[in-house]
Short mmCIF file of C-alpha atoms and ligand atoms in Angstrom, two decimals:
data_model
loop_
_atom_site.label_atom_id
_atom_site.label_comp_id
_atom_site.label_asym_id
_atom_site.label_seq_id
_atom_site.Cartn_x
_atom_site.Cartn_y
_atom_site.Cartn_z
CA MET C 1 -15.72 41.01 -3.46
CA VAL C 2 -13.31 38.01 -3.91
CA ARG C 3 -12.75 35.43 -1.23
CA PHE C 4 -9.42 35.26 0.13
CA VAL C 5 -8.00 32.26 2.09
CA GLY C 6 -4.61 33.32 3.61
CA VAL C 7 -2.13 31.16 5.41
CA GLN C 8 -3.68 31.40 9.12
CA ASN C 9 -7.41 30.38 7.30
CA ALA C 10 -5.66 27.62 5.44
CA VAL C 11 -4.24 26.29 8.48
CA ARG C 12 -7.37 26.59 10.56
CA TRP C 13 -8.90 24.86 7.62
CA ILE C 14 -6.66 21.91 7.59
CA ARG C 15 -6.83 21.41 11.27
CA ALA C 16 -10.61 21.40 11.01
CA THR C 17 -10.89 19.07 8.44
CA GLY C 18 -7.81 16.56 8.89
CA LEU C 19 -5.25 16.13 6.57
CA GLU C 20 -6.36 12.53 5.68
CA THR C 21 -9.84 13.73 4.80
CA ILE C 22 -8.41 16.48 2.60
CA LEU C 23 -5.86 14.65 0.67
CA GLY C 24 -8.39 11.70 0.14
CA GLU C 25 -11.04 14.19 -1.20
CA LEU C 26 -8.43 16.44 -3.19
CA SER C 27 -7.04 13.17 -4.97
CA GLU C 28 -10.82 12.44 -6.02
CA TYR C 29 -10.79 16.27 -7.42
CA VAL C 30 -7.32 15.84 -9.25
CA ALA C 31 -8.71 12.68 -10.54
CA ASP C 32 -12.02 14.23 -11.78
CA ASP C 33 -10.08 16.71 -13.51
CA TYR C 34 -7.46 14.25 -14.89
CA ARG C 35 -10.49 12.26 -16.42
CA ARG C 36 -11.67 15.61 -18.46
CA TRP C 37 -8.07 16.44 -19.26
CA GLU C 38 -8.80 17.11 -23.10
CA SER C 39 -11.30 19.65 -22.08
CA PHE C 40 -8.39 22.05 -20.48
CA ASP C 41 -6.61 24.75 -22.36
CA LYS C 42 -3.21 23.61 -21.50
CA SER C 43 0.59 25.09 -22.04
CA PRO C 44 3.76 24.62 -20.46
CA ARG C 45 4.07 26.90 -17.40
CA VAL C 46 6.27 30.00 -18.05
CA ALA C 47 9.35 30.08 -16.16
CA ASN C 48 12.01 32.81 -15.28
CA HIS C 49 15.20 31.29 -14.43
CA SER C 50 18.05 32.88 -12.13
CA PRO C 51 21.25 31.06 -11.38
CA ILE C 52 19.72 30.25 -7.93
CA GLY C 53 16.37 29.62 -8.72
CA VAL C 54 12.96 29.97 -10.70
CA ILE C 55 9.65 31.60 -10.62
CA GLU C 56 6.94 30.24 -12.54
CA LEU C 57 3.29 31.09 -13.66
CA MET C 58 1.05 28.10 -14.04
CA PRO C 59 -2.31 29.01 -16.02
CA THR C 60 -5.24 26.38 -17.29
CA SER C 61 -8.93 26.89 -17.69
CA ASP C 62 -11.71 24.42 -18.50
CA GLY C 63 -13.79 27.09 -20.20
CA HIS C 64 -15.99 27.70 -17.20
CA LEU C 65 -13.07 28.40 -14.50
CA TYR C 66 -9.63 29.83 -15.03
CA GLY C 67 -6.88 29.54 -12.43
CA PHE C 68 -3.19 30.37 -12.17
CA LYS C 69 -0.54 30.06 -9.45
CA TYR C 70 2.56 31.95 -8.87
CA VAL C 71 5.28 29.39 -7.50
CA ASN C 72 8.98 29.99 -6.90
CA GLY C 73 11.74 27.03 -6.53
CA HIS C 74 14.82 28.23 -4.50
CA PRO C 75 16.71 25.24 -3.07
CA SER C 76 19.32 27.18 -1.35
CA ASN C 77 16.50 29.08 0.36
CA PRO C 78 16.55 26.74 3.58
CA SER C 79 20.07 27.90 4.05
CA ARG C 80 18.60 31.49 4.47
CA GLY C 81 15.92 30.51 6.83
CA LEU C 82 13.43 30.76 3.75
CA GLN C 83 11.44 28.03 2.10
CA THR C 84 12.50 26.24 -1.19
CA VAL C 85 8.93 26.61 -2.47
CA THR C 86 6.62 29.36 -1.78
CA ALA C 87 3.01 30.03 -3.83
CA PHE C 88 -0.12 31.91 -4.23
CA GLY C 89 -3.01 31.79 -6.90
CA VAL C 90 -6.02 32.89 -8.54
CA LEU C 91 -9.48 31.15 -9.42
CA SER C 92 -11.59 33.40 -11.67
CA ASP C 93 -14.80 33.05 -13.44
CA VAL C 94 -14.62 32.89 -17.18
CA ALA C 95 -17.59 34.28 -18.06
CA SER C 96 -16.70 37.78 -16.63
CA GLY C 97 -13.00 37.30 -16.04
CA TYR C 98 -13.46 38.38 -12.45
CA PRO C 99 -11.54 36.59 -9.85
CA LEU C 100 -13.56 34.42 -7.32
CA LEU C 101 -10.86 33.21 -4.78
CA VAL C 102 -7.23 34.33 -4.04
CA ALA C 103 -5.43 31.78 -2.02
CA GLU C 104 -2.07 31.09 -0.37
CA MET C 105 -0.66 28.28 -2.17
CA THR C 106 2.50 27.20 -0.32
CA LEU C 107 0.27 24.79 1.77
CA LEU C 108 -2.03 24.02 -1.29
CA THR C 109 1.01 23.13 -3.52
CA ALA C 110 1.97 20.40 -0.69
CA LEU C 111 -1.26 19.13 -0.77
CA ARG C 112 -1.83 18.93 -4.62
CA THR C 113 1.54 17.38 -5.05
CA ALA C 114 0.74 14.73 -2.56
CA ALA C 115 -2.62 14.07 -3.66
CA THR C 116 -1.09 13.73 -7.27
CA SER C 117 1.48 11.32 -5.91
CA ALA C 118 -1.09 9.29 -4.24
CA MET C 119 -3.43 9.16 -7.36
CA ALA C 120 -0.17 8.05 -9.54
CA ALA C 121 0.73 5.34 -6.74
CA LYS C 122 -2.82 4.04 -6.66
CA HIS C 123 -2.55 3.44 -10.64
CA LEU C 124 1.02 2.54 -10.89
CA ALA C 125 2.20 0.88 -7.71
CA ARG C 126 1.63 -2.82 -6.68
CA ALA C 127 -1.47 -3.23 -4.58
CA ASP C 128 0.30 -5.20 -2.24
CA SER C 129 2.98 -2.23 -1.37
CA ALA C 130 3.74 -2.03 2.14
CA THR C 131 7.00 -0.13 2.44
CA MET C 132 7.75 3.28 1.36
CA ALA C 133 11.22 5.05 0.84
CA MET C 134 11.41 8.76 1.08
CA ILE C 135 14.63 10.32 -0.06
CA GLY C 136 14.54 13.89 1.04
CA ALA C 137 12.73 15.01 4.19
CA GLY C 138 11.81 18.63 3.50
CA THR C 139 8.65 20.49 3.42
CA GLN C 140 7.00 18.02 0.90
CA ALA C 141 7.79 14.81 2.70
CA GLU C 142 5.13 14.31 5.47
CA PHE C 143 2.47 15.28 2.93
CA GLN C 144 3.79 12.60 0.50
CA ALA C 145 3.96 9.93 3.03
CA ILE C 146 0.48 10.56 4.44
CA ALA C 147 -1.22 10.64 0.99
CA VAL C 148 0.90 7.53 -0.09
CA ARG C 149 -0.53 5.56 2.90
CA GLU C 150 -3.99 6.78 2.32
CA ALA C 151 -3.85 5.40 -1.19
CA LEU C 152 -1.86 2.27 -0.46
CA GLY C 153 -2.00 1.70 3.08
CA ILE C 154 1.94 1.44 3.39
CA ARG C 155 3.20 0.73 6.96
CA THR C 156 6.67 1.29 7.13
CA LEU C 157 8.63 4.33 5.91
CA ARG C 158 12.30 4.23 5.17
CA VAL C 159 13.62 7.65 4.96
CA PHE C 160 17.04 9.38 3.93
CA ASP C 161 17.91 13.11 3.89
CA THR C 162 21.43 14.71 3.79
CA ASP C 163 20.41 16.63 6.52
CA PRO C 164 20.06 14.53 9.73
CA LEU C 165 17.82 17.39 11.03
CA ALA C 166 15.17 16.95 8.50
CA SER C 167 15.03 13.08 9.13
CA ALA C 168 14.60 13.84 12.40
CA LYS C 169 11.90 16.38 11.82
CA LEU C 170 10.08 13.99 10.07
CA VAL C 171 10.05 10.99 12.55
CA ARG C 172 8.91 13.41 14.72
CA ASN C 173 6.05 14.65 12.81
CA LEU C 174 5.04 10.95 11.44
CA THR C 175 5.65 8.58 14.14
CA PRO C 176 2.56 9.79 16.23
CA LEU C 177 0.63 9.32 13.15
CA GLY C 178 1.52 5.63 13.48
CA PHE C 179 4.18 5.64 10.85
CA ASP C 180 6.84 3.18 11.50
CA VAL C 181 9.79 5.24 10.45
CA TYR C 182 13.23 3.98 9.83
CA VAL C 183 16.16 6.52 9.32
CA ALA C 184 18.37 5.16 6.79
CA SER C 185 22.12 5.96 6.34
CA ASP C 186 21.95 6.50 2.74
CA SER C 187 19.42 6.31 -0.29
CA ALA C 188 20.64 2.52 -1.00
CA ASP C 189 20.08 1.71 2.59
CA ALA C 190 16.27 3.75 2.34
CA VAL C 191 15.28 2.03 -0.87
CA ALA C 192 16.29 -1.37 0.18
CA GLY C 193 13.24 -3.67 0.24
CA ALA C 194 10.81 -0.65 -0.65
CA ASP C 195 7.62 -0.92 -2.82
CA VAL C 196 7.35 2.86 -3.63
CA ILE C 197 10.17 5.16 -3.56
CA THR C 198 9.50 8.78 -3.47
CA THR C 199 12.39 11.26 -4.41
CA CYS C 200 11.86 14.65 -3.26
CA THR C 201 15.13 16.40 -2.95
CA ALA C 202 15.90 19.92 -3.73
CA ASP C 203 19.11 20.70 -5.49
CA LYS C 204 19.62 22.83 -8.47
CA ALA C 205 21.83 20.15 -10.40
CA ASN C 206 21.44 16.84 -12.22
CA ALA C 207 21.95 14.86 -8.90
CA THR C 208 21.82 11.02 -9.05
CA VAL C 209 19.80 10.31 -5.71
CA LEU C 210 18.90 7.05 -7.13
CA THR C 211 21.46 4.81 -9.01
CA ASP C 212 20.08 2.01 -11.30
CA ASP C 213 21.14 -0.86 -9.34
CA MET C 214 19.17 0.19 -6.31
CA VAL C 215 15.88 0.00 -8.26
CA LYS C 216 14.54 -3.49 -7.95
CA PRO C 217 12.03 -5.05 -10.52
CA GLY C 218 8.29 -4.30 -9.36
CA VAL C 219 8.84 -0.73 -8.00
CA HIS C 220 7.35 2.37 -8.31
CA ILE C 221 8.92 5.52 -8.36
CA ASN C 222 7.29 9.08 -7.46
CA ALA C 223 10.28 11.37 -8.65
CA ILE C 224 8.86 14.76 -7.55
CA GLY C 225 12.23 16.83 -7.10
CA GLY C 226 13.38 16.74 -10.54
CA ASP C 227 11.17 19.63 -11.99
CA CYS C 228 13.28 22.20 -13.80
CA PRO C 229 15.95 22.63 -16.56
CA GLY C 230 19.12 20.86 -15.10
CA LYS C 231 17.47 19.63 -12.00
CA THR C 232 16.93 16.15 -11.83
CA GLU C 233 17.32 12.90 -9.30
CA LEU C 234 17.14 9.58 -11.20
CA ASP C 235 20.25 7.85 -13.18
CA ALA C 236 19.04 8.15 -16.75
CA ALA C 237 19.42 4.41 -16.87
CA ILE C 238 16.70 4.00 -14.63
CA LEU C 239 14.34 5.48 -17.29
CA ARG C 240 15.43 3.21 -19.93
CA ARG C 241 14.37 0.30 -17.77
CA ALA C 242 11.15 1.56 -16.85
CA ASP C 243 7.85 2.78 -17.91
CA VAL C 244 7.57 6.61 -17.46
CA PHE C 245 4.19 8.09 -16.90
CA VAL C 246 4.36 12.11 -17.23
CA GLU C 247 1.53 14.74 -16.67
CA PHE C 248 1.86 17.14 -19.82
CA PRO C 249 4.91 15.90 -22.26
CA GLU C 250 5.43 19.50 -23.61
CA GLN C 251 6.28 20.59 -20.09
CA THR C 252 7.90 17.39 -18.91
CA ARG C 253 10.55 17.18 -21.58
CA ILE C 254 11.75 20.57 -20.67
CA GLU C 255 11.78 20.15 -16.95
CA GLY C 256 11.36 16.44 -16.07
CA GLU C 257 13.71 13.45 -15.47
CA ILE C 258 13.22 12.87 -19.09
CA GLN C 259 15.08 15.94 -20.04
CA GLN C 260 17.98 13.57 -19.68
CA VAL C 261 16.99 11.18 -22.57
CA GLU C 262 16.04 11.90 -26.04
CA SER C 263 13.30 14.17 -27.22
CA ASP C 264 11.01 11.42 -28.64
CA PHE C 265 11.54 8.99 -25.51
CA ALA C 266 8.23 7.09 -25.02
CA VAL C 267 6.16 8.16 -22.40
CA THR C 268 2.62 7.75 -21.30
CA GLU C 269 0.29 10.48 -20.11
CA LEU C 270 -0.93 10.04 -16.79
CA TRP C 271 -4.74 11.12 -17.37
CA GLN C 272 -4.69 8.48 -19.86
CA VAL C 273 -4.58 5.76 -17.24
CA VAL C 274 -6.69 7.74 -14.58
CA SER C 275 -9.36 8.19 -17.30
CA GLY C 276 -8.87 4.42 -17.98
CA THR C 277 -8.08 4.63 -21.61
CA THR C 278 -4.78 2.89 -21.42
CA THR C 279 -2.91 0.70 -18.77
CA GLY C 280 -0.89 1.68 -15.83
CA ARG C 281 0.97 -1.31 -14.30
CA ALA C 282 0.80 -4.42 -16.14
CA SER C 283 2.85 -6.91 -14.40
CA ALA C 284 4.32 -7.26 -10.93
CA GLU C 285 7.84 -7.19 -12.13
CA GLN C 286 7.34 -3.97 -14.17
CA ILE C 287 9.26 -0.69 -12.75
CA THR C 288 7.07 2.45 -13.10
CA VAL C 289 8.24 6.17 -12.90
CA PHE C 290 5.73 8.95 -12.34
CA ASP C 291 8.21 11.94 -13.61
CA SER C 292 6.17 14.43 -11.85
CA VAL C 293 6.96 18.33 -12.39
CA GLY C 294 3.75 19.49 -11.32
CA PHE C 295 1.07 20.76 -13.74
CA ALA C 296 -1.61 23.92 -13.60
CA ILE C 297 -4.63 21.53 -13.97
CA GLU C 298 -3.14 20.03 -10.15
CA ASP C 299 -3.40 23.65 -9.15
CA PHE C 300 -6.61 24.12 -10.82
CA SER C 301 -8.08 21.33 -9.03
CA VAL C 302 -6.88 22.50 -5.44
CA LEU C 303 -8.35 25.86 -5.99
CA ARG C 304 -11.69 24.54 -7.11
CA TYR C 305 -11.70 22.19 -4.34
CA LEU C 306 -10.71 24.84 -1.49
CA HIS C 307 -13.25 27.19 -3.05
CA ASP C 308 -16.02 24.22 -3.02
CA LYS C 309 -15.07 23.85 0.73
CA THR C 310 -14.56 27.31 2.15
CA ASN C 311 -16.60 29.88 -0.24
CA HIS C 312 -19.59 30.12 2.45
CA SER C 313 -17.61 29.57 5.87
CA ALA C 314 -15.28 31.30 8.01
CA PHE C 315 -12.11 30.17 6.58
CA SER C 316 -12.50 32.84 3.90
CA ILE C 317 -12.93 36.45 4.08
CA ASP C 318 -13.86 39.03 1.37
CA ILE C 319 -11.23 41.45 -0.01
CA ASP C 320 -11.92 44.28 -2.31
CA LEU C 321 -9.59 43.36 -5.04
CA VAL C 322 -11.68 44.43 -8.10
CA ALA C 323 -12.86 48.18 -8.63
CA ASP C 324 -16.38 47.63 -9.47
CA PRO C 325 -18.04 50.92 -9.90
CA ASP C 326 -21.64 51.01 -9.98
CA ASP C 327 -21.41 52.69 -13.41
CA PRO C 328 -18.90 50.26 -14.95
CA LYS C 329 -17.98 53.01 -17.70
CA ASP C 330 -17.54 55.47 -14.67
CA LEU C 331 -14.01 54.37 -12.99
CA PHE C 332 -13.01 58.04 -12.96
CA GLY C 333 -16.02 58.89 -10.78
CA PHE C 334 -15.37 56.07 -8.60
CA ALA C 335 -11.86 57.08 -8.23
CA GLN C 336 -13.04 60.81 -7.37
CA GLY C 337 -15.72 59.58 -5.01
CA SER C 338 -18.88 60.65 -6.83
CA ASP C 339 -19.79 57.32 -7.52
CA ALA C 340 -19.39 55.01 -4.42
CA PRO C 341 -17.60 56.83 -1.75
CA VAL C 342 -14.64 54.93 -0.11
CA PRO C 343 -14.76 55.80 3.74
CA ALA C 344 -11.62 57.88 4.67
CA LEU C 345 -8.99 56.52 6.76
N1 NAD J 1 6.69 17.89 -8.90
C1 NAD J 1 6.14 18.65 -8.18
O1 NAD J 1 4.83 19.02 -8.43
C2 NAD J 1 6.56 19.25 -7.07
C3 NAD J 1 6.18 20.20 -6.02
C4 NAD J 1 6.66 20.85 -5.02
C5 NAD J 1 8.01 20.66 -4.94
N2 NAD J 1 8.57 19.83 -5.85
C6 NAD J 1 10.03 19.93 -5.62
O2 NAD J 1 10.29 18.97 -4.57
C7 NAD J 1 11.59 19.22 -4.10
C8 NAD J 1 11.60 19.00 -2.69
O3 NAD J 1 10.78 20.14 -2.22
P1 NAD J 1 10.75 21.05 -0.65
O4 NAD J 1 9.71 21.88 -0.56
O5 NAD J 1 10.25 19.75 0.13
O6 NAD J 1 12.07 21.22 -0.31
P2 NAD J 1 13.23 21.14 0.68
O7 NAD J 1 14.04 22.16 0.49
O8 NAD J 1 11.94 21.65 1.99
O9 NAD J 1 13.48 19.64 1.21
C9 NAD J 1 14.29 19.03 0.23
C10 NAD J 1 15.30 18.15 1.14
O10 NAD J 1 15.88 17.75 0.33
C11 NAD J 1 17.04 17.38 1.04
N3 NAD J 1 18.32 16.86 -0.05
C12 NAD J 1 18.68 17.43 -0.86
N4 NAD J 1 19.64 16.66 -1.89
C13 NAD J 1 19.57 15.14 -1.30
C14 NAD J 1 20.01 14.19 -1.51
N5 NAD J 1 21.11 14.03 -2.66
N6 NAD J 1 19.97 12.98 -0.86
C15 NAD J 1 18.81 13.13 0.34
N7 NAD J 1 18.52 14.47 0.65
C16 NAD J 1 18.74 15.46 -0.13
C17 NAD J 1 17.70 18.43 1.47
O11 NAD J 1 18.47 18.53 2.79
C18 NAD J 1 16.07 18.69 2.47
O12 NAD J 1 15.91 18.45 3.37
C19 NAD J 1 12.02 20.57 -4.85
O13 NAD J 1 13.00 20.17 -5.64
C20 NAD J 1 10.86 21.09 -5.41
O14 NAD J 1 11.19 22.10 -6.20
C21 NAD J 1 8.21 19.25 -6.87
#
């Protein structure tokens, strides 16, 4: 039997555990896997593009466990009442090839993206950061804000979204959690005085959510929404003034903000900062950019975390995903009922 965590059980588990606890523990799981980055089998994700979106497969393995995520990205989906990003995934045992866990990953994607942003901010933002700007108040936004608050202790959130209803939703969700939220009139207003800027918009275009003049010395930017060819958020001039940190360069050069600059543009791999082999922030004036596109190891980390936390709990159930005849060579007999009879409907 394979364990399954569907949407309802994922929601029950999040409510029972608490989002802050999950984001804090998950950041540690992601950091543990970043520290052993070199032991993972890595490749850029496999992407199938259409004019309005993308469907991607994201596999990786540490030699003991194998994980993959199926994820879509369709920025125009909300106008049809659908989500921009949905996902599900699998964690398997490398020794047998058998799946251990099948999970919904729409919620898990929001969790792991936020946990990774928090990890990046912890290493790259100024330790005295107090104000965060959030450009884009959609699905990911609250998770990003809570995770960065857990990492840095930020107190004030300045938000801008082209959709006022999205900003109102964010205020509704975060004010009860103690956030002091200011709704800005535009991106420039949102980033004024901010120490950490998170761009998390959805538009299948080379958008300029932040222009160069908006970014002051000492700022850290988590650039989340530019994650596909032809889909970016930052003015390229920002990248040239900043130190840019990436997940897996082979994937980020195709999908990230750095698709806008030359193919040998200097970047630092975030795992090297997390593992202490290279420096993150070197001065209070430095501008740092985490050019996040989302990498398979982060999905592996959240599947590993979920499996550890729910495997022997009521938050997961058994599903009969794998045909497993008593005689492993008699799949035919199994299908015909002479091996292990399947109860009639
Ligand atoms: N890097 C990663 O690991 C990762 C993970 C998940 C999602 N993403 C990306 O993050 C982005 C946000 O995801 P989501 O699920 O929150 O999407 P969403 O559609 O729920 O929210 C996006 C929000 O951005 C707003 N927006 C669009 N253009 C804007 C602009 N120019 N200025 C201000 N606001 C603007 C929209 O009104 C919307 O509210 C998407 O592009 C998605 O592909 C990246």
